[in-house]
CSV table of C-alpha atoms in Angstrom, one decimal:
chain,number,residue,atom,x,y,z
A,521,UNK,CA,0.0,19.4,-12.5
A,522,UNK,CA,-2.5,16.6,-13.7
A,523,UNK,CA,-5.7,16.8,-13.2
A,524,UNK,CA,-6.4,13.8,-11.4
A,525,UNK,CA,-3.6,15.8,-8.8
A,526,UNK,CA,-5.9,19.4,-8.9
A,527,UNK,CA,-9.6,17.3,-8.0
A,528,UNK,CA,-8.2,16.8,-4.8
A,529,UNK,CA,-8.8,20.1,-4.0
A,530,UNK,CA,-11.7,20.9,-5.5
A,531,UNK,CA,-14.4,17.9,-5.9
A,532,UNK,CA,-16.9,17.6,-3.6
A,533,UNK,CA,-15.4,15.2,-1.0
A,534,UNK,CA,-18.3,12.4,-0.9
A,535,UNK,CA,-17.9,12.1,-4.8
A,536,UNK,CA,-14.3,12.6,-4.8
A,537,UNK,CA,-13.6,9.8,-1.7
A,538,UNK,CA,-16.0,7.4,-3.5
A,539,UNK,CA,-14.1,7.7,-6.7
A,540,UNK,CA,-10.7,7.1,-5.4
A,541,UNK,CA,-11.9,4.3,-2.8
A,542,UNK,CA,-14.0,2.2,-5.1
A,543,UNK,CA,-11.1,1.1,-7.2
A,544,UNK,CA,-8.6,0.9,-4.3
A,545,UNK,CA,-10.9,-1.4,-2.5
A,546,UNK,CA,-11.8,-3.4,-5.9
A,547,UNK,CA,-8.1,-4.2,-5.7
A,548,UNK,CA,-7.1,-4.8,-2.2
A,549,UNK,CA,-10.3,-7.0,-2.0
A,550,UNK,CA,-8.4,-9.2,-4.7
A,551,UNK,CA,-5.5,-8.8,-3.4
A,552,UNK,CA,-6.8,-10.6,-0.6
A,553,UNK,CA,-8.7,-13.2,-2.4
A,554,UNK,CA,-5.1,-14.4,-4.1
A,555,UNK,CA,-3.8,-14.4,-0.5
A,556,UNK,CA,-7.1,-17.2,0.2
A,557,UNK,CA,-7.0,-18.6,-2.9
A,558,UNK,CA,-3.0,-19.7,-2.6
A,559,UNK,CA,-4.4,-21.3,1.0
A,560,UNK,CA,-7.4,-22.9,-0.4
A,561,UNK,CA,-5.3,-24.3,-3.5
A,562,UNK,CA,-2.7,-25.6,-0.9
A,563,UNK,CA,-4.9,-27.3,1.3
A,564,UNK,CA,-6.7,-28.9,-0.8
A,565,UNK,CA,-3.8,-29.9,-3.0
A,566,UNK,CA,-1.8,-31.4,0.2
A,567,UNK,CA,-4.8,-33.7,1.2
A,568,UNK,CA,-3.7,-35.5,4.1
A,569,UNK,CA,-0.7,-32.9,5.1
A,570,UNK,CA,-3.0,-30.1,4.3
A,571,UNK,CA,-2.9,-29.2,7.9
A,572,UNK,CA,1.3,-29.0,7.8
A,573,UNK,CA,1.1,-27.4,4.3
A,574,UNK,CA,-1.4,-24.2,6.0
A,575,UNK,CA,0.7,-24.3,8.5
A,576,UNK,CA,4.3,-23.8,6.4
A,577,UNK,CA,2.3,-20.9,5.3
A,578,UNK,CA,1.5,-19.6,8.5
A,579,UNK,CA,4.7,-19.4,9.8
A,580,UNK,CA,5.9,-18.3,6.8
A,581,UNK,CA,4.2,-15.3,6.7
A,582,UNK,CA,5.9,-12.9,8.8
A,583,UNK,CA,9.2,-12.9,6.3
A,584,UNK,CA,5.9,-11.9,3.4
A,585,UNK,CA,5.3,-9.4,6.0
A,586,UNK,CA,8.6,-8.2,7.2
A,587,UNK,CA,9.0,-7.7,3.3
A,588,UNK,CA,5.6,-5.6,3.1
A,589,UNK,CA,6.4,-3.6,5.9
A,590,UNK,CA,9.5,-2.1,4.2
A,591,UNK,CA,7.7,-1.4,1.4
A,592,UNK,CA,4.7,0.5,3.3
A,593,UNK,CA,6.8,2.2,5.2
A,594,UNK,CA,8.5,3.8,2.0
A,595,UNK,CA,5.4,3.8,0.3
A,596,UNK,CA,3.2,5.4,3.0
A,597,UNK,CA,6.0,7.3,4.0
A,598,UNK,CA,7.0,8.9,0.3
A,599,UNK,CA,3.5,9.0,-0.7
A,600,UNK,CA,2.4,11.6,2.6
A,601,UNK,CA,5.2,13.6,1.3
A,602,UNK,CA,4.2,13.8,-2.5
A,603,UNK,CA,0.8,14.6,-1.7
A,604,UNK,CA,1.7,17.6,0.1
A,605,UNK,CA,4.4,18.6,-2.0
A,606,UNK,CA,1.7,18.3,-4.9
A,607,UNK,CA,-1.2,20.1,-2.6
A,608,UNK,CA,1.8,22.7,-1.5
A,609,UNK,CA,2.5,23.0,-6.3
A,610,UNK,CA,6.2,21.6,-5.1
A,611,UNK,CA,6.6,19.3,-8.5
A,612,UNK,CA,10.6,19.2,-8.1
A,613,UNK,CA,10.0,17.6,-4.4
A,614,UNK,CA,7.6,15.5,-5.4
A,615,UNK,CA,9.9,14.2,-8.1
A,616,UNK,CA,12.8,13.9,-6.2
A,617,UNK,CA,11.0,12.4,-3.4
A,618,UNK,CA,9.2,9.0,-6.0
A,619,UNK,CA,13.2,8.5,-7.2
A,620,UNK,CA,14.6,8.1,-3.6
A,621,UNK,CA,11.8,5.5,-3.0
A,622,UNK,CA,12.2,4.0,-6.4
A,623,UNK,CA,15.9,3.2,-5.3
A,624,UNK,CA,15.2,2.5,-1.5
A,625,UNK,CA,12.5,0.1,-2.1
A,626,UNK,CA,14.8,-1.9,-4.7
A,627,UNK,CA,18.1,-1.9,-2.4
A,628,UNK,CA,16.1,-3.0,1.1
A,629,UNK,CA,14.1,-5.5,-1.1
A,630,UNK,CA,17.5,-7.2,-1.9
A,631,UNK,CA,18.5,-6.9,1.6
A,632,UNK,CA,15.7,-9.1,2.9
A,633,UNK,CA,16.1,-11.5,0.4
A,634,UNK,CA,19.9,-12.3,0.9
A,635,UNK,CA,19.3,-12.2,4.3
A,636,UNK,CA,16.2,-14.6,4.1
A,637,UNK,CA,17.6,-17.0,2.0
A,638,UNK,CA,21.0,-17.3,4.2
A,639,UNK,CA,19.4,-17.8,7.2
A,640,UNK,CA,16.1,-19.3,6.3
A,641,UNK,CA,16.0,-22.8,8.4
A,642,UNK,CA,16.9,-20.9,11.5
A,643,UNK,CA,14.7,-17.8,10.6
A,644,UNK,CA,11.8,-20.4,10.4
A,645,UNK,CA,12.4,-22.7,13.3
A,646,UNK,CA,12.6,-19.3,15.3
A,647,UNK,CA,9.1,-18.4,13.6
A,648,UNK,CA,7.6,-21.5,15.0
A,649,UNK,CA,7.8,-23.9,12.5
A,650,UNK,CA,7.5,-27.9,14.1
A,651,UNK,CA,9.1,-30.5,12.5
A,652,UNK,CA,6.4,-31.5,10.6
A,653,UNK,CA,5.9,-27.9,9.4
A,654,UNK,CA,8.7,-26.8,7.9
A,655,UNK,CA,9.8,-28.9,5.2
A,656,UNK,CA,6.8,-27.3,3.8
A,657,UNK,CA,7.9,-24.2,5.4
A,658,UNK,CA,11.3,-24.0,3.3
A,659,UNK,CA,9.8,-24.6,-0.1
A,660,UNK,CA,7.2,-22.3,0.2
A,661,UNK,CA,9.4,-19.4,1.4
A,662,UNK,CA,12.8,-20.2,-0.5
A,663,UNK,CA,11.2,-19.2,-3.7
A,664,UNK,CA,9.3,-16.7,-1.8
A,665,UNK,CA,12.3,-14.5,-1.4
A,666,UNK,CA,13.4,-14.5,-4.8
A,667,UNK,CA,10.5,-11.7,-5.2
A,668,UNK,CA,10.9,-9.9,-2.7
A,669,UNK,CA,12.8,-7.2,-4.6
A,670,UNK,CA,9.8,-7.1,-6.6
A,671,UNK,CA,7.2,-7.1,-3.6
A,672,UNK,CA,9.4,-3.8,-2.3
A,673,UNK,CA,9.0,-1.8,-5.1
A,674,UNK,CA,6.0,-2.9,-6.5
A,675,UNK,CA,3.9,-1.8,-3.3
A,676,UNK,CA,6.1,1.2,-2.8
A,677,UNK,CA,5.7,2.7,-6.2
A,678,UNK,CA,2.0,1.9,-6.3
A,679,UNK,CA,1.2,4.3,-3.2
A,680,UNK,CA,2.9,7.0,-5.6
A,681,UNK,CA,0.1,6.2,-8.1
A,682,UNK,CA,-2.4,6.3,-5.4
A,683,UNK,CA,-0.8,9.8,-4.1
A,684,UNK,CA,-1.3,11.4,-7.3
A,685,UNK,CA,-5.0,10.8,-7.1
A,686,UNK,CA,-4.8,8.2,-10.0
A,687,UNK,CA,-6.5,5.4,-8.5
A,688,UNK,CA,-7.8,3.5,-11.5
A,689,UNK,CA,-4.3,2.3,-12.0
A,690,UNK,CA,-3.4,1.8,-8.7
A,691,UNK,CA,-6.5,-0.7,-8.7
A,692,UNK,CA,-5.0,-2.0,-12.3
A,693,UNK,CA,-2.1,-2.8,-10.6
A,694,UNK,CA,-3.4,-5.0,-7.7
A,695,UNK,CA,-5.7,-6.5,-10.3
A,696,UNK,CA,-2.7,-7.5,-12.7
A,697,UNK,CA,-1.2,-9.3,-9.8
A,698,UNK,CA,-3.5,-11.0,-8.3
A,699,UNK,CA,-5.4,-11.8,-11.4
A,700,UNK,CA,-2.3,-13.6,-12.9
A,701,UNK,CA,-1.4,-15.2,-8.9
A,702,UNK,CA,-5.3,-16.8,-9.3
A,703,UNK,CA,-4.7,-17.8,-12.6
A,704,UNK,CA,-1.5,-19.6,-12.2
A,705,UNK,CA,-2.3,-21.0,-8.8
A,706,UNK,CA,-3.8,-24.3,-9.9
A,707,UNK,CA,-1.7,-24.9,-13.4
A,708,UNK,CA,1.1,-24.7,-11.8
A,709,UNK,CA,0.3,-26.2,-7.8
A,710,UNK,CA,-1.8,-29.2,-9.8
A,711,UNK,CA,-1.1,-29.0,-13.6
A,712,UNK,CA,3.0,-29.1,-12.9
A,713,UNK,CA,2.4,-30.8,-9.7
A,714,UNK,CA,4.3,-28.3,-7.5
A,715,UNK,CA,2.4,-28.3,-4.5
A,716,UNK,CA,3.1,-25.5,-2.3
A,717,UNK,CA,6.1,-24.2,-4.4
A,718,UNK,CA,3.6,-23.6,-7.2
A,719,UNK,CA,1.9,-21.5,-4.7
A,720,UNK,CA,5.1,-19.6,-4.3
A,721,UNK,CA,6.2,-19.4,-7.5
A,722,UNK,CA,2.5,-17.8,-9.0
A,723,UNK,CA,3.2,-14.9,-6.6
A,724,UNK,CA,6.6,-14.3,-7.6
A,725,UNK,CA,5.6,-14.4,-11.7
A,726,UNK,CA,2.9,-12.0,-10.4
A,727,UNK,CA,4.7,-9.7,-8.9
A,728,UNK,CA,7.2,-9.5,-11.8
A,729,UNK,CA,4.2,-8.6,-14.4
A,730,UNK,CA,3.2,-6.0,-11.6
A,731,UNK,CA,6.2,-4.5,-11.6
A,732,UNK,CA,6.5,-4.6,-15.5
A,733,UNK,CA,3.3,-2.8,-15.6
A,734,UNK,CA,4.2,0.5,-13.0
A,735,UNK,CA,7.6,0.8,-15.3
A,736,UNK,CA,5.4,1.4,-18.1
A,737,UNK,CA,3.0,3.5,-16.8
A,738,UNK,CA,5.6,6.1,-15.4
A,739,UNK,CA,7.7,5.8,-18.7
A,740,UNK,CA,4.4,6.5,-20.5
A,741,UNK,CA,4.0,9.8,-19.3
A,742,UNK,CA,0.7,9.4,-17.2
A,743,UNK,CA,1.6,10.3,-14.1
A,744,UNK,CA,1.9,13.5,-12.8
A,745,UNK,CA,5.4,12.6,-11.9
A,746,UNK,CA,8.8,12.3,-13.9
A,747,UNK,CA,11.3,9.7,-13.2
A,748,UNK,CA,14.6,11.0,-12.8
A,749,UNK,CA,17.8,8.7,-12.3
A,750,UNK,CA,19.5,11.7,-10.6
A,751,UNK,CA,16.7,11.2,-8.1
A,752,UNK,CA,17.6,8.5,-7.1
A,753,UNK,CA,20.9,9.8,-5.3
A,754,UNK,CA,19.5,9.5,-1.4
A,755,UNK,CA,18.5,12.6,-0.2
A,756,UNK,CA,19.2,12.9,3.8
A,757,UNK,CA,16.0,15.4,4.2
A,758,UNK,CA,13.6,13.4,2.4
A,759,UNK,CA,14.9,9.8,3.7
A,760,UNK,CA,14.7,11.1,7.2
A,761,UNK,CA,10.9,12.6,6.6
A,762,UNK,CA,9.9,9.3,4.8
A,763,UNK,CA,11.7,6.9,7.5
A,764,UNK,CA,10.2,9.4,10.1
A,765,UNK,CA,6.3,9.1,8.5
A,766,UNK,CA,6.6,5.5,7.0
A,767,UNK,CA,7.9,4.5,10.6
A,768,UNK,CA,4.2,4.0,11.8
A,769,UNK,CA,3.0,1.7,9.3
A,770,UNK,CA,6.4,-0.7,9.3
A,771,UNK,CA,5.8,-0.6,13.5
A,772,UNK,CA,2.3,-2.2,13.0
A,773,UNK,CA,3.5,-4.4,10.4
A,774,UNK,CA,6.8,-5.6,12.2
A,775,UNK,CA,5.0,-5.8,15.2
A,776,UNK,CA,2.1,-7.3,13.4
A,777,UNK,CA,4.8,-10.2,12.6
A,778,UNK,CA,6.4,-10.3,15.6
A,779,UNK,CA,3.0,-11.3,17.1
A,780,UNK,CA,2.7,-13.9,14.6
A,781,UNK,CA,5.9,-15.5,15.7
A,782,UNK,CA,5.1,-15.2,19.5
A,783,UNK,CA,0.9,-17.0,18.9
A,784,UNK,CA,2.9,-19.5,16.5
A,785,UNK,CA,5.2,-20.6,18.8
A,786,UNK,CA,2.7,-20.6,22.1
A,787,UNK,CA,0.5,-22.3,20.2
A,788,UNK,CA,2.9,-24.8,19.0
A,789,UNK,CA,3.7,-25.5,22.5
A,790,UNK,CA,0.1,-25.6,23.7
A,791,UNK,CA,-1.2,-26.7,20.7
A,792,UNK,CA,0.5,-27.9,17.9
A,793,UNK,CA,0.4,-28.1,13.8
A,794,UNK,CA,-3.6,-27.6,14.3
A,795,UNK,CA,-3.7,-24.7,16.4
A,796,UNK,CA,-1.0,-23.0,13.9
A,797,UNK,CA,-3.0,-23.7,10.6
A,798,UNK,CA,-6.5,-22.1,12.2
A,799,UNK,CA,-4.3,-19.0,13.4
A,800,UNK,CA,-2.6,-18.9,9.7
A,801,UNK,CA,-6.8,-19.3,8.5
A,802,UNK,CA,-8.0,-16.6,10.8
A,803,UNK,CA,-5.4,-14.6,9.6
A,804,UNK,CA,-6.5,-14.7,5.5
A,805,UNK,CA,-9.7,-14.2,6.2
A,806,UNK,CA,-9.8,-11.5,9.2
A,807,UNK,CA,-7.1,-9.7,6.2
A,808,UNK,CA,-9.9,-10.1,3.5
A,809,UNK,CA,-12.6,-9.1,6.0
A,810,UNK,CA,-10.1,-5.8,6.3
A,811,UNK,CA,-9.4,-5.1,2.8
A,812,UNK,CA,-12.3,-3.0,1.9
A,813,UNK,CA,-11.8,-0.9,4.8
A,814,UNK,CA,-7.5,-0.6,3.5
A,815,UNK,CA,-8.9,0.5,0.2
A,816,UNK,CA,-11.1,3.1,2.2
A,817,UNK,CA,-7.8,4.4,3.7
A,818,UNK,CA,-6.2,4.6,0.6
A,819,UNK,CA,-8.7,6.6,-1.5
A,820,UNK,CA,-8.8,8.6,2.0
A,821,UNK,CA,-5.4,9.2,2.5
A,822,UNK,CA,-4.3,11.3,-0.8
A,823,UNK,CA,-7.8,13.8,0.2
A,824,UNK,CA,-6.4,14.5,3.2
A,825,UNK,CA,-2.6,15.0,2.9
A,826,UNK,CA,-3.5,17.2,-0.6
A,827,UNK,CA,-5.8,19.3,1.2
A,828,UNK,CA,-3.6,19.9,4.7
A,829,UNK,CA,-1.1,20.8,2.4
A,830,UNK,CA,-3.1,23.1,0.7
A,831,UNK,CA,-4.5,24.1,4.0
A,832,UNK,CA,-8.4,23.7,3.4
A,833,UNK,CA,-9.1,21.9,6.8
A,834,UNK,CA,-12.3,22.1,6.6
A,835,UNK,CA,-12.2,19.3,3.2
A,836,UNK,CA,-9.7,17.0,5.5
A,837,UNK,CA,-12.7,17.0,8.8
A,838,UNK,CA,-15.2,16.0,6.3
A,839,UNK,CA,-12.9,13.4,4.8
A,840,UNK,CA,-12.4,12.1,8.4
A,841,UNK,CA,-16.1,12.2,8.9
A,842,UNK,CA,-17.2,10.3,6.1
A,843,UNK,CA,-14.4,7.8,6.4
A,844,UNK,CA,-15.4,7.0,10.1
A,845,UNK,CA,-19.1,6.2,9.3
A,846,UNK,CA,-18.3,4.0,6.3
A,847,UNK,CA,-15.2,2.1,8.0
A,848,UNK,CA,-17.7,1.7,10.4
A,849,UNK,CA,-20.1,-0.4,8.4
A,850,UNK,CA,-17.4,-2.5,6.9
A,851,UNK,CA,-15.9,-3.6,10.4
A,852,UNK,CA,-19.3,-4.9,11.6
A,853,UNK,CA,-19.7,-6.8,8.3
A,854,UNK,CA,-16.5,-8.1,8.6
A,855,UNK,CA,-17.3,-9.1,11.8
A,856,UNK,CA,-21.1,-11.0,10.5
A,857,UNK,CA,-18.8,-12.8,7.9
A,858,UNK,CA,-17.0,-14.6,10.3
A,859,UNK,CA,-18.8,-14.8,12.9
A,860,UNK,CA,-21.9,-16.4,11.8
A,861,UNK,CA,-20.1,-18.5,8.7
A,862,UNK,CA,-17.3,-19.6,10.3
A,863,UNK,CA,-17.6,-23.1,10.0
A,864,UNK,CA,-18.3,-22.8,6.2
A,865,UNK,CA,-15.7,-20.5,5.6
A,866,UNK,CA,-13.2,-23.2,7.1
A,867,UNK,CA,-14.9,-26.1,5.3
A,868,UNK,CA,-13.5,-24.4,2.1
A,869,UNK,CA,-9.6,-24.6,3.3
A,870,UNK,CA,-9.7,-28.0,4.3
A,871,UNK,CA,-11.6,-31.4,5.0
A,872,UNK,CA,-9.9,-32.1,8.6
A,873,UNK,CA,-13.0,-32.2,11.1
A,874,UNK,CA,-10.6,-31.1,13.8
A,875,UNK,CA,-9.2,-28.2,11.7
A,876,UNK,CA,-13.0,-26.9,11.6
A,877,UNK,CA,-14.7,-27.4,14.7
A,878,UNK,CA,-11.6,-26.0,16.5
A,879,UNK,CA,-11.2,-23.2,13.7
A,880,UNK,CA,-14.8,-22.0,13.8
A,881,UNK,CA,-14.7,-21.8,17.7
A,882,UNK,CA,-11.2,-19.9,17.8
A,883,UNK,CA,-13.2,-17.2,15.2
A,884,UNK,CA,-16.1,-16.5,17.4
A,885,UNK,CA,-13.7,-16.0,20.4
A,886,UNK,CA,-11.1,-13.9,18.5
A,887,UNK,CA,-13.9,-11.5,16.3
A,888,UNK,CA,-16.0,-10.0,19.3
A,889,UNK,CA,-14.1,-6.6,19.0
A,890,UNK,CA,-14.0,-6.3,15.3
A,891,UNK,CA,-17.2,-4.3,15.0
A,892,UNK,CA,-15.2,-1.4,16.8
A,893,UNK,CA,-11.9,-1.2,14.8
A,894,UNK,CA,-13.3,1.1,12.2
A,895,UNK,CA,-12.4,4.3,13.8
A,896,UNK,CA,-8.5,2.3,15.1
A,897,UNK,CA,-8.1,2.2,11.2
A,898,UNK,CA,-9.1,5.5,10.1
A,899,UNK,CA,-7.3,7.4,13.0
A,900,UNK,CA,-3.7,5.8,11.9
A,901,UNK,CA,-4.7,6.2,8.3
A,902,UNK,CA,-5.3,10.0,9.2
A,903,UNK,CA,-1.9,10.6,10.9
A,904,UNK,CA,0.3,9.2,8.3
A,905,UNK,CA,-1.7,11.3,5.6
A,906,UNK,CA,-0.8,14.1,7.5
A,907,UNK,CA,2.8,13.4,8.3
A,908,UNK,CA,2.7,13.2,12.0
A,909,UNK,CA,5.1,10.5,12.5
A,910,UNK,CA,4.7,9.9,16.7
A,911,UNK,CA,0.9,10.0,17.3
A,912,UNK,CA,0.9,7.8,14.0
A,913,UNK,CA,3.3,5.0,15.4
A,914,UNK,CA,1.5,5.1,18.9
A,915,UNK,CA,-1.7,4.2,17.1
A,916,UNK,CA,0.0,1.5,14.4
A,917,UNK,CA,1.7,-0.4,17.2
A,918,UNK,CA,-1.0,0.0,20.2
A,919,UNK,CA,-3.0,-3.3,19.8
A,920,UNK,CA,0.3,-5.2,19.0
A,921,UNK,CA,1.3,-3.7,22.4
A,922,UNK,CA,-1.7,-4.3,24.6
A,923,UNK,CA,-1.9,-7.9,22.9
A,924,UNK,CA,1.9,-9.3,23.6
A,925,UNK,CA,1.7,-9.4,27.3
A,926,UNK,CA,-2.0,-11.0,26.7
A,927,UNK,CA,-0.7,-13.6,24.5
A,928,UNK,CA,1.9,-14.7,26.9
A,929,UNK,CA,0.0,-14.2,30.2
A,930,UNK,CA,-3.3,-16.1,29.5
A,931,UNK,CA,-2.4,-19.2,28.0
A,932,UNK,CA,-1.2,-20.2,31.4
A,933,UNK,CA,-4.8,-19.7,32.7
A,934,UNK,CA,-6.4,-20.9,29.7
A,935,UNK,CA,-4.0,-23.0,27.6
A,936,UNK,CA,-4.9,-22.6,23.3
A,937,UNK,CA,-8.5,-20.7,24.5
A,938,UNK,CA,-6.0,-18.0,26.1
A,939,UNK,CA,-4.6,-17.3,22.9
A,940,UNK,CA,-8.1,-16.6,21.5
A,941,UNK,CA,-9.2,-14.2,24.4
A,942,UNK,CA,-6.4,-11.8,23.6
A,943,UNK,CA,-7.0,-10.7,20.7
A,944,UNK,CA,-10.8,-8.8,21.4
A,945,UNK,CA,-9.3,-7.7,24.8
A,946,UNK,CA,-6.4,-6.0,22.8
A,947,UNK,CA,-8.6,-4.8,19.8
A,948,UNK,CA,-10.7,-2.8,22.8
A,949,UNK,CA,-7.9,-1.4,24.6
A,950,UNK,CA,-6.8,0.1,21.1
A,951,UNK,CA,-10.2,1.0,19.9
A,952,UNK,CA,-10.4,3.4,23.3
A,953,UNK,CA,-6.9,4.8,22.6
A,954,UNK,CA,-7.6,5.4,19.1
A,955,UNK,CA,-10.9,7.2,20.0
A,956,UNK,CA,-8.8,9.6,22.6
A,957,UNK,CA,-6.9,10.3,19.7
A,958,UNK,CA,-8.9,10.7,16.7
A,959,UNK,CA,-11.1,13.6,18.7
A,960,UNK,CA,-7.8,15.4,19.9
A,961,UNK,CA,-6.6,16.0,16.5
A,962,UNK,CA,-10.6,16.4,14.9
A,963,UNK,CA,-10.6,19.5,17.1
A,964,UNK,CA,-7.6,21.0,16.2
A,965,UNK,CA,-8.4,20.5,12.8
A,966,UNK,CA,-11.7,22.4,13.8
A,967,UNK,CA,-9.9,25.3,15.1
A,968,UNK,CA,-7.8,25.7,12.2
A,969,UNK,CA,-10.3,25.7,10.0
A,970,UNK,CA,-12.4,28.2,12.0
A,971,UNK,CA,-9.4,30.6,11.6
A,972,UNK,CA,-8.2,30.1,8.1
């Protein structure tokens, strides 16, 4: 075993949660900035149809997410299991378990693309696009899909990196990607004049040079981990185990879409191309707002499942305890960002007045809760680290849950303004389930720890 696998279970945790979060949080925070950047680029490429361009983002976006939650659900899902094979000095499991998602995450990745790209005008209507929207719509997403075998295995196979401990490269990775999406962005959306399928075509190149990069690092021998082809032959046990685990986090991100399809078409009805683009705004920058507290997970995540496996609780409740307090702080930041610059942070998507003063008050309506969803994050995170695959999907799907009925029910009371009060109501209702939760399983953990 590696030694970046064996510090899992023997540096101090504060030291040891630091050094794998710092670097996953450097990347997800850029990976978050390319997601702003294409948006920014778009809008301000598009002028006048700036509005319709956002928008053929927006409604875009749940395919992009459909696509990501395949790949986090084997990623998450494969990744639980390594790190407790590795914690449990099971190297053959571990190995066998990276080549099934190695050949999972390529096959459903070409699944979603030829379904996408056969279906894609209805797929997009039904996704809310208005005639205005989705010519823009179609040329965003048609090259969009092309990647998505890439998207699949690239985020898969860099949880496996993650797992291991090694999060340097894991950060690499995301940095590689959405270094190279930044760069490209405006040669090709204004040098090449390609508008919004330059925006789409940067994060397809990207995504390829990702890829290229895991490749070399596993063939390199720098991971803990061997590639195998035989691997890749599907094993029934560990597909089952990784479906089972990485069920939680494709729930939230399927449902996570499905919800974006139900706000874009109420607001569509309600209110139109406007009320889509400041959703498809809140959305980046809520995400960005997030992504420190995702790379928090991810440094968090390998601690714990290592060291259940290993069965030193006592390392996984001070894990949990740390990650609570400083998830904590990054929610109500998160929530200071956009709350109190707003206005300035839509002035950088786009000049449309409208766009702005209707953006800024949506935000303040739509934020109230965030300072609270600290504890909602780390409780899911914790569940999938240790493999329990039920609790894990009642938490990952719980705000999508209490939010549908919301989003349908109070736009009658309140037409576009309903929309806008869901989404703290929801966040609540989670935060209280999460909490039940969280201190159910804390105290178990206490016990076992008290007896081992």
């Amino acid at each position: 075993m590696k030694e970046q696998s064996r510090s899992l279970g023997e540096e101090s945790i504060g030291k040891l949660l630091f050094r794998l979060s710092a670097p996953a949080t450097v990347g997800m925070v850029v990976m978050g900035l390319y997601n702003i950047v294409d948006t920014i680029f778009v809008g301000r490429a598009l002028g006048g149809e700036s509005v319709q361009g956002i928008g053929g983002i927006a409604v875009s976006f749940p395919v992009i997410m459909i696509a990501m939650a395949v790949s986090l659900a084997i990623g998450l899902g494969g990744s639980s299991i390594i790190s407790r094979r590795l914690g449990g000095d099971d190297l053959e499991g571990a190995e066998r378990t990276f080549g099934n998602m190695v050949g999972l995450s390529i096959s459903l990745g070409f699944l979603v693309f030829i379904f996408g790209s056969i279906f894609i005008v209805p797929i997009l209507k039904a996704f809310g696009a208005t005639p205005t929207i989705l010519p823009f719509a179609r040329d965003y997403l048609q090259i969009i899909l092309y990647g998505t075998p890439l998207i699949t295995f690239a985020q898969a196979i860099n949880n496996v990196v993650r797992s291991e401990g090694n999060a340097k490269v894991a950060m690499y990775t995301m940095l590689i990607g959405a270094g190279l999406n930044i760069l490209l962005d405006p040669i090709l959306i204004f040098g090449l004049d390609m508008g919004i399928r330059g925006a789409a075509a940067a994060t397809v190149i990207s995504q390829f040079a990702t890829t290229i990069f895991l490749i070399h690092y596993f063939l390199s021998g720098k991971s803990s981990l061997q590639f195998h082809a035989g691997f890749m032959r599907p094993d029934k046990g560990i597909i089952s185990e990784m479906v089972a685990i990485g069920a939680s986090p494709f729930a939230r991100n399927s449902s996570t879409s499905a919800i974006v399809v139900v706000v874009n078409n109420i607001l569509a009805l309600y209110g139109g191309d406007v009320s889509i683009a400041i959703y498809g705004i809140f959305n980046r920058m809520l995400m960005f707002s997030f992504m420190p507290m995702i790379g928090l997970l991810q440094g968090m995540q390998p601690i714990i499942g290592f060291n259940y496996g290993a069965h030193k609780f006592e390392r996984v409740r001070d894990t949990l305890r740390i990650s609570v307090i400083i998830s904590s702080v990054i929610a109500v930041g998160g929530f200071l960002m956009l709350f109190f610059f707003a206005s300035y942070l839509f002035s950088i998507f786009t000049t449309d007045a409208t766009l702005i003063k209707e953006g800024t008050d949506a935000t303040k309506i739509m934020v109230i809760a965030v300072p609270l969803l600290g504890i909602q994050f780390v409780s899911g995170g914790m569940y999938q680290a240790l493999g329990k695959a039920r609790p894990s999907f009642i938490l990952s799907t719980a705000r999508q849950v209490f939010l549908l009925p919301l989003v349908l029910v109070l736009p009658w009371f309140f037409d576009t303004t309903g929309v806008w009060i869901a989404f703290p109501i929801s966040d609540l209702l989670a935060v209280l389930l999460a909490v039940y939760m969280f201190m159910k399983e804390y105290r178990l953990l206490e016990r076992r720890s008290s007896g081992s």
